[in-house]
Coordinates of C-alpha atoms in Angstrom, one line a residue:
L1 CA -104.2 21.5 163.2
V2 CA -104.5 21.6 166.5
D3 CA -102.5 23.6 169.5
P4 CA -103.7 22.7 172.9
P5 CA -102.2 24.6 174.1
D6 CA -100.0 26.7 172.6
G7 CA -97.5 29.0 174.7
T8 CA -95.7 25.6 176.7
K9 CA -93.2 28.1 178.4
E10 CA -96.5 30.3 179.3
F11 CA -98.8 27.3 180.2
V12 CA -95.8 25.7 182.7
N13 CA -94.9 29.4 184.2
R14 CA -98.7 29.4 185.6
R15 CA -99.0 32.8 183.0
T16 CA -102.4 33.5 181.6
D17 CA -101.8 34.1 177.9
F18 CA -101.2 30.2 176.2
T19 CA -104.1 29.6 173.8
V20 CA -105.6 26.8 172.5
N21 CA -105.6 27.0 168.4
I22 CA -107.5 25.2 166.3
A23 CA -106.7 25.6 162.3
L24 CA -108.2 24.2 158.7
V25 CA -105.1 24.0 156.1
R26 CA -105.4 23.2 152.4
H27 CA -103.2 23.6 149.7
G28 CA -100.6 25.5 151.8
V29 CA -103.1 28.3 153.1
P30 CA -104.1 28.7 156.5
E31 CA -107.9 29.0 155.5
V32 CA -110.0 29.3 158.9
G33 CA -108.4 29.7 162.8
V34 CA -110.3 30.0 165.6
V35 CA -107.8 31.2 168.9
F36 CA -108.6 30.6 172.7
A37 CA -107.2 32.0 175.4
P38 CA -109.3 30.4 178.8
C39 CA -107.5 32.3 181.0
T40 CA -108.9 35.5 180.5
G41 CA -111.2 34.9 178.1
R42 CA -110.2 36.0 175.3
F43 CA -111.2 33.9 171.4
F44 CA -110.8 35.1 168.3
S45 CA -111.4 33.2 164.9
G46 CA -110.9 34.3 161.3
R47 CA -112.1 32.7 158.0
A48 CA -111.8 34.7 154.4
G49 CA -113.3 38.0 154.6
T50 CA -114.8 37.6 158.3
A51 CA -112.1 38.0 161.3
E52 CA -114.2 38.4 165.4
A53 CA -113.1 38.4 168.4
I54 CA -115.7 36.4 170.8
D55 CA -117.2 37.4 174.2
V56 CA -118.0 34.8 176.6
D57 CA -119.7 35.2 179.2
G58 CA -118.1 33.1 183.1
D59 CA -119.6 29.5 181.6
Y60 CA -117.1 30.5 178.8
R61 CA -120.5 31.2 176.6
I62 CA -120.8 32.8 173.3
A63 CA -122.1 36.1 174.4
G64 CA -121.5 38.2 171.4
R65 CA -119.0 38.9 168.2
R66 CA -117.4 42.0 166.9
P67 CA -115.9 42.4 163.8
I68 CA -112.1 43.0 164.0
T69 CA -109.5 44.6 161.3
V70 CA -105.8 45.5 161.2
R71 CA -105.0 48.7 161.7
A72 CA -104.0 50.7 158.7
G73 CA -100.3 51.3 159.1
G74 CA -98.6 55.1 159.9
T75 CA -96.6 55.5 162.9
P76 CA -95.7 55.6 166.1
L77 CA -95.2 51.3 165.6
A78 CA -96.8 48.6 168.0
V79 CA -94.6 45.9 167.5
V80 CA -96.1 42.4 169.8
A81 CA -93.0 40.0 170.7
S82 CA -92.8 36.4 172.3
R83 CA -91.7 36.6 175.5
S84 CA -90.8 33.5 176.2
H85 CA -88.3 33.1 172.6
N86 CA -86.7 36.7 172.3
T87 CA -84.1 36.8 170.1
P88 CA -80.8 39.3 169.4
E89 CA -81.8 39.4 165.5
T90 CA -85.5 40.6 167.2
E91 CA -84.3 43.3 169.4
A92 CA -82.1 44.6 166.7
F93 CA -85.5 44.6 164.6
I94 CA -87.6 45.9 166.5
R95 CA -84.5 48.8 167.4
D96 CA -84.1 49.2 164.1
L97 CA -87.8 50.1 163.4
G98 CA -87.8 52.6 166.3
A99 CA -91.0 51.2 167.4
T100 CA -92.3 53.2 170.4
E101 CA -94.6 50.4 172.0
I102 CA -93.6 46.9 172.4
V103 CA -95.4 44.6 173.9
S104 CA -94.3 41.0 175.3
I105 CA -96.4 37.9 175.3
G106 CA -96.8 34.6 174.7
S107 CA -98.4 32.3 172.1
S108 CA -100.4 32.5 168.7
L109 CA -101.9 36.0 170.8
K110 CA -99.8 38.0 168.7
F111 CA -101.4 37.4 165.5
C112 CA -104.7 38.5 167.1
L113 CA -103.4 41.7 168.5
L114 CA -102.5 42.7 165.3
A115 CA -105.5 41.2 163.8
A116 CA -107.4 43.6 166.5
A117 CA -105.4 46.1 165.7
E118 CA -103.5 46.2 168.9
A119 CA -100.7 45.9 167.3
D120 CA -98.7 46.7 164.0
V121 CA -95.9 44.2 163.1
Y122 CA -94.7 40.2 164.8
P123 CA -91.0 39.8 163.8
R124 CA -90.3 36.3 163.9
F125 CA -86.7 35.6 164.4
G126 CA -86.9 31.8 165.8
R127 CA -88.2 28.0 165.8
T128 CA -91.3 27.9 165.2
M129 CA -93.8 25.0 164.1
E130 CA -96.5 25.3 161.5
W131 CA -99.6 24.0 164.5
D132 CA -98.0 27.3 166.2
T133 CA -98.6 29.9 163.3
A134 CA -101.6 28.1 161.4
A135 CA -104.7 29.6 163.5
G136 CA -103.7 32.8 164.5
D137 CA -102.0 33.5 160.7
A138 CA -105.7 32.7 159.5
V139 CA -107.5 35.1 162.0
L140 CA -104.7 38.1 161.2
R141 CA -105.4 36.8 157.6
A142 CA -108.7 37.1 157.4
A143 CA -108.2 40.4 159.6
G144 CA -106.7 41.8 156.3
G145 CA -103.1 41.3 157.5
M146 CA -100.5 39.3 155.9
T147 CA -97.7 37.3 156.8
R148 CA -94.4 37.3 155.0
T149 CA -90.6 35.3 155.4
L150 CA -88.0 37.0 155.0
D151 CA -87.6 37.1 152.3
G152 CA -91.8 38.5 151.3
Q153 CA -93.1 35.5 150.7
P154 CA -96.5 34.1 151.8
L155 CA -96.0 31.6 155.2
V156 CA -97.3 28.1 153.6
Y157 CA -98.1 25.7 155.5
G158 CA -98.0 21.4 154.8
K159 CA -94.0 21.8 154.1
R160 CA -93.7 18.2 155.1
N161 CA -95.1 17.6 151.7
Q162 CA -92.6 18.2 150.4
A163 CA -89.5 15.7 149.6
T164 CA -86.7 18.1 150.3
D165 CA -88.9 19.6 154.0
T166 CA -88.0 17.7 156.7
D167 CA -89.9 18.7 159.2
F168 CA -92.8 21.0 160.2
A169 CA -90.2 24.4 161.2
N170 CA -91.8 27.5 159.5
P171 CA -89.0 30.3 157.9
Y172 CA -88.0 33.3 160.3
F173 CA -91.3 35.4 159.1
I174 CA -92.5 39.3 159.8
A175 CA -96.8 39.4 160.4
T176 CA -97.9 42.6 159.5
G177 CA -101.1 45.1 159.3
K178 CA -102.6 46.5 155.9
G179 CA -100.1 49.1 154.6
V180 CA -97.3 48.4 157.0
E181 CA -94.0 49.0 155.2
V182 CA -90.9 46.6 157.2

């Protein structure tokens, strides 16, 4: 799946937190993901067992790589949430969670902040499509995190191939680092 750009509202409003996402999905699972924020140079990749933050130079050439992994959980919790698609359900969830830090950002960077141990929880109680989430979800899974639907099931991709699905929309979900209970 390719999403150029993810974070369309951020892109249109000339913000810097939009991304280009590329994911390889096999049998409903995002196995490989690449997320690049061209304005900030933040670049993440993930595949089974390996998640990295990639440093780029001024000409966007790879200058270095650092392994990343999710935080181990605990308290206080830092929540990352959508800048452009906040909902009353999201606000209530964050309030009930007792989060001490809230980072509002656009695009699939939310998954990457969890993967890089910069946040603990990403709740999404609004519409997203598979191309919005697959690459970031792959990076998060590779870093030891997970994305679950509200009934606790892993987010599944390629749903339109099933007779009961009408589009590629995701159900509401919560993405977390390792050991984070919500």
